[in-house]
PDB file of C-alpha atoms in Angstrom:
ATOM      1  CA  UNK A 143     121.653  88.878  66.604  1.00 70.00           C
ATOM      2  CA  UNK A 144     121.701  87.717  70.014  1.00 86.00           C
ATOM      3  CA  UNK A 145     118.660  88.118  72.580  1.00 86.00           C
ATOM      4  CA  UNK A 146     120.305  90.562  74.437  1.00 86.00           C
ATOM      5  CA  UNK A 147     120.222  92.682  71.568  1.00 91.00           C
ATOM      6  CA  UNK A 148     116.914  92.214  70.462  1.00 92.00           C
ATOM      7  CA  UNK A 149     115.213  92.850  73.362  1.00 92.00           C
ATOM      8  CA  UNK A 150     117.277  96.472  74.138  1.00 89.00           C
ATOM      9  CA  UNK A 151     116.529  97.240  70.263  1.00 91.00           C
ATOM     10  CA  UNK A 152     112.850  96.714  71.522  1.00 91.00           C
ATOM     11  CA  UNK A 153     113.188  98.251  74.535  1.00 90.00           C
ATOM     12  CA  UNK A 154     114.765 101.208  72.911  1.00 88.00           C
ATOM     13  CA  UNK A 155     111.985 101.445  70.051  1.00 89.00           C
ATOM     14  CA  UNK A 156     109.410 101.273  72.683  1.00 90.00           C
ATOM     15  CA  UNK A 157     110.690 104.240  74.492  1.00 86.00           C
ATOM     16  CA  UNK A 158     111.066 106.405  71.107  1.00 85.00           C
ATOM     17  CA  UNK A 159     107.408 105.493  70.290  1.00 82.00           C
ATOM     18  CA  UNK A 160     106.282 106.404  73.944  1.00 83.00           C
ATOM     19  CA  UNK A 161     108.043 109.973  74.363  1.00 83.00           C
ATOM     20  CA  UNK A 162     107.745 110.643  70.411  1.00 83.00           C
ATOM     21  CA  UNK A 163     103.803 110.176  70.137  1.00 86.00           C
ATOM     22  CA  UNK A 164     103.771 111.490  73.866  1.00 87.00           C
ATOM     23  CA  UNK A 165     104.958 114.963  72.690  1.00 88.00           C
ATOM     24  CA  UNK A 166     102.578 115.323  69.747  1.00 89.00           C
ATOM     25  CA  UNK A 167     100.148 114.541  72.968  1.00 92.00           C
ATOM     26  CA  UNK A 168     101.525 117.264  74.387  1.00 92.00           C
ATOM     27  CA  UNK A 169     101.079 119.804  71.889  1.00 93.00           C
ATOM     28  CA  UNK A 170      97.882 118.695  70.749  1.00 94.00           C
ATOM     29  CA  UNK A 171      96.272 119.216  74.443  1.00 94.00           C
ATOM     30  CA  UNK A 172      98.268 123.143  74.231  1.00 94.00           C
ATOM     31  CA  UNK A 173      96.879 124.053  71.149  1.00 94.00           C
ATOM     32  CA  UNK A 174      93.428 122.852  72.438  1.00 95.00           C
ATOM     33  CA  UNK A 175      93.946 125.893  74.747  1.00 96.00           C
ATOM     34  CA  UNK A 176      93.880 128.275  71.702  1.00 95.00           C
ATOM     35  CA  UNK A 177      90.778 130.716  72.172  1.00 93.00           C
ATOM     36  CA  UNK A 178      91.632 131.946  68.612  1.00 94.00           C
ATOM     37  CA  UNK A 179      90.733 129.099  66.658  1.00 94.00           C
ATOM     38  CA  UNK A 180      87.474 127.591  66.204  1.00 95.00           C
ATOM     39  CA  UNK A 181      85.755 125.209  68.848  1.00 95.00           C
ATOM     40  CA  UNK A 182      85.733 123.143  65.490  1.00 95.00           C
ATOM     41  CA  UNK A 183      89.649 123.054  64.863  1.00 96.00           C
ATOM     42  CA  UNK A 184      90.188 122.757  68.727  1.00 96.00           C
ATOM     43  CA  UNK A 185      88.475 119.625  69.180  1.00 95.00           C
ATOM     44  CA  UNK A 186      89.842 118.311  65.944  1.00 95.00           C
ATOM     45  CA  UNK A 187      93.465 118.479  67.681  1.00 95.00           C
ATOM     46  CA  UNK A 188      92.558 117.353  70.671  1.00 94.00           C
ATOM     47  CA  UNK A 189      90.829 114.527  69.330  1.00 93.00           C
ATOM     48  CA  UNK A 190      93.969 113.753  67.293  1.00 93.00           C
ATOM     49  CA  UNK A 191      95.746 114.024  70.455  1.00 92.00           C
ATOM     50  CA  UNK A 192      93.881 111.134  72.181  1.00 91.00           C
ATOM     51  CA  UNK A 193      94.535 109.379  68.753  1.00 92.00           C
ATOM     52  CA  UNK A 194      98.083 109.574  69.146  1.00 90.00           C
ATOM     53  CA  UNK A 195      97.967 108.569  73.141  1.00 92.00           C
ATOM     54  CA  UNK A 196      97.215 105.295  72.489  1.00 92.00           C
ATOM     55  CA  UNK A 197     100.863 104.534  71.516  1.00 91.00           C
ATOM     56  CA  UNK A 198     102.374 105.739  74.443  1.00 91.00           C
ATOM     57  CA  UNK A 199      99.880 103.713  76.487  1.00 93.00           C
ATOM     58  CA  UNK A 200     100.561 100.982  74.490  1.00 94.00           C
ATOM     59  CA  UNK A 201     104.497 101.168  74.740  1.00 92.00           C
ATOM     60  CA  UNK A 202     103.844 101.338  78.487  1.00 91.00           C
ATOM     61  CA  UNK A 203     102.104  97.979  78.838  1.00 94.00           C
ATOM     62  CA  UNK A 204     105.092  96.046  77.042  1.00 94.00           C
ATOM     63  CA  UNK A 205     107.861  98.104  78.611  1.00 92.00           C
ATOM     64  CA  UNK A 206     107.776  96.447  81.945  1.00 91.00           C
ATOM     65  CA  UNK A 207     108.153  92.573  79.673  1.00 95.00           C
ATOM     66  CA  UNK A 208     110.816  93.864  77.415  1.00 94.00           C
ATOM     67  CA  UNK A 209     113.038  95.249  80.443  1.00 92.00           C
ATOM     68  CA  UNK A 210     112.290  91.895  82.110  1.00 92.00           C
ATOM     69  CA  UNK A 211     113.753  90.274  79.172  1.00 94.00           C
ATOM     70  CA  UNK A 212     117.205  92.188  78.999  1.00 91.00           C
ATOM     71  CA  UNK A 213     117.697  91.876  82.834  1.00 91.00           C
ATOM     72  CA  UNK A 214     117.024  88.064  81.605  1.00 91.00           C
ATOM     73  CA  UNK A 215     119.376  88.086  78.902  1.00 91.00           C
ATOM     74  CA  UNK A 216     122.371  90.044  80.901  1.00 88.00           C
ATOM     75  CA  UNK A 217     121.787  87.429  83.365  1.00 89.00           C
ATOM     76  CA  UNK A 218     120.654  89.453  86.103  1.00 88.00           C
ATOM     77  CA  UNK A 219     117.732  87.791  87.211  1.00 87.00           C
ATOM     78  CA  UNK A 220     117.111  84.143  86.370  1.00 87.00           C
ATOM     79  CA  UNK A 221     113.072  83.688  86.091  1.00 86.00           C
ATOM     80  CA  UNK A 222     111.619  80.133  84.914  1.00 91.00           C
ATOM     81  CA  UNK A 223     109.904  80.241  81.886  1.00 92.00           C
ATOM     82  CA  UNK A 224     106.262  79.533  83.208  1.00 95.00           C
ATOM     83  CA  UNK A 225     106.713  83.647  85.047  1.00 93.00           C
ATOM     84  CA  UNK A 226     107.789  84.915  81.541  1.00 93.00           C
ATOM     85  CA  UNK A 227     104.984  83.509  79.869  1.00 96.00           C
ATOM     86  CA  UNK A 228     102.514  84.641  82.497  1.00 96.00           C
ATOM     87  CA  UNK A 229     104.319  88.018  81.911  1.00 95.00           C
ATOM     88  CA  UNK A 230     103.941  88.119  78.713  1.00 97.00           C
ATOM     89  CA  UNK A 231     100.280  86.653  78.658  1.00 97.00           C
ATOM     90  CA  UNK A 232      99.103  89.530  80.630  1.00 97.00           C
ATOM     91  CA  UNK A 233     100.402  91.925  78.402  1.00 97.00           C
ATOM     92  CA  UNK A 234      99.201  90.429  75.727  1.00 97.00           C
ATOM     93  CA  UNK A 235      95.461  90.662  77.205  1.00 97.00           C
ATOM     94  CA  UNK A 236      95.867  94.078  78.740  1.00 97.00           C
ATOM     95  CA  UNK A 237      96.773  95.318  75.153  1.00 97.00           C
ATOM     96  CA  UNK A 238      94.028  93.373  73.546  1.00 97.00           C
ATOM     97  CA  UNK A 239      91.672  94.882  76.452  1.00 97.00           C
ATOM     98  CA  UNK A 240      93.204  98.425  75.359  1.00 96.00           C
ATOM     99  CA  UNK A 241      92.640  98.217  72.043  1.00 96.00           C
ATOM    100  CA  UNK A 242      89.035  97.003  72.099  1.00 96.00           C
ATOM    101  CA  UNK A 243      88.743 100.333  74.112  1.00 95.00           C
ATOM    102  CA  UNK A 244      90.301 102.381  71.283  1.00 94.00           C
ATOM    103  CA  UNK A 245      88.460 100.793  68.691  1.00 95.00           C
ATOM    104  CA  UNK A 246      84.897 101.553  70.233  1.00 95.00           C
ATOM    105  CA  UNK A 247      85.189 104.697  70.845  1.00 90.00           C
ATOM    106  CA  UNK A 248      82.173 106.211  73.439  1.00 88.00           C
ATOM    107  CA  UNK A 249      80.767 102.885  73.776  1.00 95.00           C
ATOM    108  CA  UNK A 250      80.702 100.831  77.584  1.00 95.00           C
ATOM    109  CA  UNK A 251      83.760  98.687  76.067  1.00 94.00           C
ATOM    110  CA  UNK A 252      85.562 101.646  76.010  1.00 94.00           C
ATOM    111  CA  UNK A 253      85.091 102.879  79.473  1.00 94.00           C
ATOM    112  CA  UNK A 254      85.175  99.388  80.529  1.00 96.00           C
ATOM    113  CA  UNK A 255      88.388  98.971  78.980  1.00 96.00           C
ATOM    114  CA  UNK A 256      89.706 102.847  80.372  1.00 95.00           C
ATOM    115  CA  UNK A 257      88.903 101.759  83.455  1.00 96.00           C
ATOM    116  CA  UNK A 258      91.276  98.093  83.669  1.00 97.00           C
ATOM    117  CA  UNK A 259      93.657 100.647  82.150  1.00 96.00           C
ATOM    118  CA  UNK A 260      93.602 102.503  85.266  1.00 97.00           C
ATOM    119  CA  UNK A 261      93.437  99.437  87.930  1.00 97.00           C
ATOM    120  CA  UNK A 262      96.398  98.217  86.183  1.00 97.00           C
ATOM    121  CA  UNK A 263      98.373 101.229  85.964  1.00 96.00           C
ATOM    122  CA  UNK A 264      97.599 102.217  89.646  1.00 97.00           C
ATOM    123  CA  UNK A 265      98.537  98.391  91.021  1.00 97.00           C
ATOM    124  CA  UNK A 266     101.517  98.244  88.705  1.00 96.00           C
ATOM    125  CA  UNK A 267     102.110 102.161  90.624  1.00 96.00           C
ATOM    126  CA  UNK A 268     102.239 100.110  94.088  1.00 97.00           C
ATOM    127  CA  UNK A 269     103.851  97.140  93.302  1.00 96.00           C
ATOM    128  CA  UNK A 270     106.946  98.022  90.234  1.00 96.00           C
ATOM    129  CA  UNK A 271     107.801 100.833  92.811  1.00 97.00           C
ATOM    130  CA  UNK A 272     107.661  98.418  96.386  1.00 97.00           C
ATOM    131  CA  UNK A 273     109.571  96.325  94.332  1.00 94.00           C
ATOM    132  CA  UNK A 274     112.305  99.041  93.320  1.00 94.00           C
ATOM    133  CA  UNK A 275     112.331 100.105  96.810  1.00 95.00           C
ATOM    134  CA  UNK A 276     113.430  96.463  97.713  1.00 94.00           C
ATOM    135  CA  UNK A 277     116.004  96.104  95.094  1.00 92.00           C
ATOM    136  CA  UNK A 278     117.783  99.162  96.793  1.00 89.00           C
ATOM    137  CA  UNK A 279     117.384  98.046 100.406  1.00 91.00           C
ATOM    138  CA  UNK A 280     117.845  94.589  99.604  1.00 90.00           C
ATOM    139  CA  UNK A 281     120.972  95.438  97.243  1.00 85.00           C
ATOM    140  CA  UNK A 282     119.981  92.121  95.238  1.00 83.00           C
ATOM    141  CA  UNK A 283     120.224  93.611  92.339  1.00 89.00           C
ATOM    142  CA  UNK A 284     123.017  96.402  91.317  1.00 92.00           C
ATOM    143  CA  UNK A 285     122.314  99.817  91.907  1.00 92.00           C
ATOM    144  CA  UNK A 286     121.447 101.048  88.340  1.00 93.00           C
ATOM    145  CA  UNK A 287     118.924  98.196  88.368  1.00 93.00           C
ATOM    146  CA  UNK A 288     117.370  99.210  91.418  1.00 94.00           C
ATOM    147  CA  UNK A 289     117.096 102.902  90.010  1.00 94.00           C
ATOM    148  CA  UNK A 290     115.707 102.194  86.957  1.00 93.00           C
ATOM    149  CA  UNK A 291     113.112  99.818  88.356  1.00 94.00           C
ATOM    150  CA  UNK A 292     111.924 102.524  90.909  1.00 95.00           C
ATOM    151  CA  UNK A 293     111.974 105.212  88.383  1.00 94.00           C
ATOM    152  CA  UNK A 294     109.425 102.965  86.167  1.00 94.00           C
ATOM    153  CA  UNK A 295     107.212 102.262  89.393  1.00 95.00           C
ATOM    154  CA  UNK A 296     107.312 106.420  89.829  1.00 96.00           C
ATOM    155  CA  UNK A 297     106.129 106.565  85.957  1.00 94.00           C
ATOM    156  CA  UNK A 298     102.943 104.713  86.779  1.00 95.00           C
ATOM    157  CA  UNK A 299     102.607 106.775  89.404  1.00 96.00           C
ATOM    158  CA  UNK A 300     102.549 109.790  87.437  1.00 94.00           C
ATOM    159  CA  UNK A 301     100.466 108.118  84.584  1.00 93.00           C
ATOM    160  CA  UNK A 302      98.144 107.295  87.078  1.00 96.00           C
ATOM    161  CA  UNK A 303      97.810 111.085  88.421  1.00 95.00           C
ATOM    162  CA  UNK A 304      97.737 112.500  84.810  1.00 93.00           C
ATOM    163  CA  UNK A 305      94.620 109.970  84.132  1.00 94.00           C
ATOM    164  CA  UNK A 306      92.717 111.271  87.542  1.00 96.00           C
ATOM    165  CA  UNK A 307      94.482 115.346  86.528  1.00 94.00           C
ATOM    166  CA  UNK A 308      92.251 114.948  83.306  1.00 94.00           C
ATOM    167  CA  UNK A 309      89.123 113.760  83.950  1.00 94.00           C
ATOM    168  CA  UNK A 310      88.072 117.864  85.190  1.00 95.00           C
ATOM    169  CA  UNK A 311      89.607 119.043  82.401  1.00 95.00           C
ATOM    170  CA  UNK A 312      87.747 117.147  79.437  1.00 94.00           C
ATOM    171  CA  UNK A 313      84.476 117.953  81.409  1.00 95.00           C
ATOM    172  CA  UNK A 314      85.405 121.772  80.921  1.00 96.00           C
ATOM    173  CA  UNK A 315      86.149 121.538  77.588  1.00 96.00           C
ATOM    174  CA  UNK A 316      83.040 119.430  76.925  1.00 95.00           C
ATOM    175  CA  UNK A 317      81.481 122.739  78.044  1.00 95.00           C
ATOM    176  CA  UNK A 318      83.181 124.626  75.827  1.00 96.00           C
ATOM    177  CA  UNK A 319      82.055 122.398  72.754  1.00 94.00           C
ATOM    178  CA  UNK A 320      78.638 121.944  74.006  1.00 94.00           C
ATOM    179  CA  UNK A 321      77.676 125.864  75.088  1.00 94.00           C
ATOM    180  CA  UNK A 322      80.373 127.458  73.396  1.00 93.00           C
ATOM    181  CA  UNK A 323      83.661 129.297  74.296  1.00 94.00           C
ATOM    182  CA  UNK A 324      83.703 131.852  76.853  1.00 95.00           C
ATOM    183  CA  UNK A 325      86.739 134.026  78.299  1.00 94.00           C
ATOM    184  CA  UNK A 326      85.575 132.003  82.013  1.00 95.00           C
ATOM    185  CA  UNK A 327      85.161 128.538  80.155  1.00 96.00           C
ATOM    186  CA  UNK A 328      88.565 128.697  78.537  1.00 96.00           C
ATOM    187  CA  UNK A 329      90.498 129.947  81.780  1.00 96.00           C
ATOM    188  CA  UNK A 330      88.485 127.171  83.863  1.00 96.00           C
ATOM    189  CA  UNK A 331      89.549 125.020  80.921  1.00 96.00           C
ATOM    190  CA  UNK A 332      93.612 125.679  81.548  1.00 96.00           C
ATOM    191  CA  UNK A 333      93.896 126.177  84.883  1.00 97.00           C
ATOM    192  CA  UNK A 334      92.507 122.367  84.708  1.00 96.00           C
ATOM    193  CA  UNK A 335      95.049 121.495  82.009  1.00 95.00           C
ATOM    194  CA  UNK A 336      97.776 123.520  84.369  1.00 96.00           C
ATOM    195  CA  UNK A 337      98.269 120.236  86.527  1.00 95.00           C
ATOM    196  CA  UNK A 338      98.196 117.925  83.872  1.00 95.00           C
ATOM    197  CA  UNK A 339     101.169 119.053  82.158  1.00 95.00           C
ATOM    198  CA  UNK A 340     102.890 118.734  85.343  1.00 95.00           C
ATOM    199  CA  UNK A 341     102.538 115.321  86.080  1.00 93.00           C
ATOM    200  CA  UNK A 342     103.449 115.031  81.586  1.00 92.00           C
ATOM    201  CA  UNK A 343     107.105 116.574  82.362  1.00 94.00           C
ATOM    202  CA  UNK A 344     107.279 114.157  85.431  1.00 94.00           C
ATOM    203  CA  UNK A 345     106.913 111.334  83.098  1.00 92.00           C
ATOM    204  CA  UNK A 346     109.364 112.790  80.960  1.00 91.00           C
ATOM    205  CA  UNK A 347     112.031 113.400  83.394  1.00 93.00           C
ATOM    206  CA  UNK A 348     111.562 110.308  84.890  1.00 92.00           C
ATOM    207  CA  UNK A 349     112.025 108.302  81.325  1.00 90.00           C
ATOM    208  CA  UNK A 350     115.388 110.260  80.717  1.00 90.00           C
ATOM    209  CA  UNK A 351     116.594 109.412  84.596  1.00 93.00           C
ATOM    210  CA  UNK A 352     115.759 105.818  83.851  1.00 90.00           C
ATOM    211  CA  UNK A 353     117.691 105.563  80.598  1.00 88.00           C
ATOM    212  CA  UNK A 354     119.895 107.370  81.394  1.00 90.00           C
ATOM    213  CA  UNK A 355     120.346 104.444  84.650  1.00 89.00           C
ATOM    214  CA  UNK A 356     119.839 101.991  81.615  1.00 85.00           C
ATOM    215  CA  UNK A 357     122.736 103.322  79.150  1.00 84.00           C
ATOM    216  CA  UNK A 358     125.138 104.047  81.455  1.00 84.00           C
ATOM    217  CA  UNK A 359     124.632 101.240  84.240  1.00 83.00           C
ATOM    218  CA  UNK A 360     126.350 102.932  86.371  1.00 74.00           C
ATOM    219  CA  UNK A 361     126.280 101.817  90.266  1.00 69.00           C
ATOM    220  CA  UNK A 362     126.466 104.096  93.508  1.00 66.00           C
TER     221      UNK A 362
END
């Protein structure tokens, strides 16, 4: 097996893990809307749902070091190995950080760690999109490149919008688990989640657009 195709195998499993679990995110946070079913039921799913988000969030961290290591292997960019180790090192501690998070649930580590989730996903926001913006105007790298590297910047964007989308959302259905379901609390409840689901199908289209760039490399 050569490197090249190791790292697009793990490339591509990362991006199966991060749209598969991402849907059953998805559906979880839509049945959650369900005035039929019990508050009981409802927060079981939704609960599940934030179970199942930690793989996509995890996917995300390693994406950005994986697709550093096939534009490595193709021979596309040419970093020394002290960057790809400091690459790799801070992935490594933002997923250890994220997973102490996950495993202490409604404790300060966990909002401690929530919250370097979000300063890295908002400065990775900034800087992986500047830097896709540069590839394009620069033309240092070919056009596909440049694409797929914006796209990803754009997908932090996003992720960072769905975080700040959600926050109003779990504080109305905190009401509706606390005081009970009403036809007001459950409407407040989805026109919050309304937003959210917006800036999901971003993500979405934005992770086909960049595989798509990816898979077919083709330049413009």
């Amino acid at each position: 097996m050569t490197a090249y195709t190791f790292w697009l195998f793990l490339h591509v499993l990362l991006l199966v893990f991060w749209l598969g679990t991402d849907l059953g995110v998805f559906l979880a946070a839509k049945f959650s809307e369900r005035a039929e079913l019990s508050v009981e039921t409802r927060a079981t799913v939704l609960k599940l749902g934030m179970i199942l988000d930690r793989l996509p969030r995890s996917a995300l961290v390693l994406i950005l070091p994986s697709g550093m290591m096939l534009l490595n292997s193709l021979g596309l960019i040419a970093l020394p190995t002290a960057a790809i180790a400091a690459v790799w090192a801070v992935a490594g501690v933002w997923l250890v950080i994220l997973w102490t998070g996950f495993l202490n649930p409604e404790t300060p580590l966990e909002a401690k760690s929530m919250l370097f989730n979000f300063a890295m996903n908002a400065i990775l926001a900034i800087g992986v999109t500047a830097l896709g913006i540069y590839a394009f105007v620069s033309t240092a790298l070919p056009s596909w490149v440049a694409l797929k590297i914006l796209v990803v910047g754009l997908v932090f964007v996003a992720g960072v919008a769905l975080d700040v989308l959600f926050k109003p959302a779990v504080g109305h259905f905190v009401a509706i688990v606390t005081e009970g379901p009403t036809e007001a609390r459950n409407r407040d409840y989805s026109t919050a989640l309304a937003p959210v689901y917006w800036a999901v199908i971003a993500i979405y289209v934005l992770v086909l657009i960049a595989t798509f760039a990816g898979l077919s490399k083709l330049s413009f």
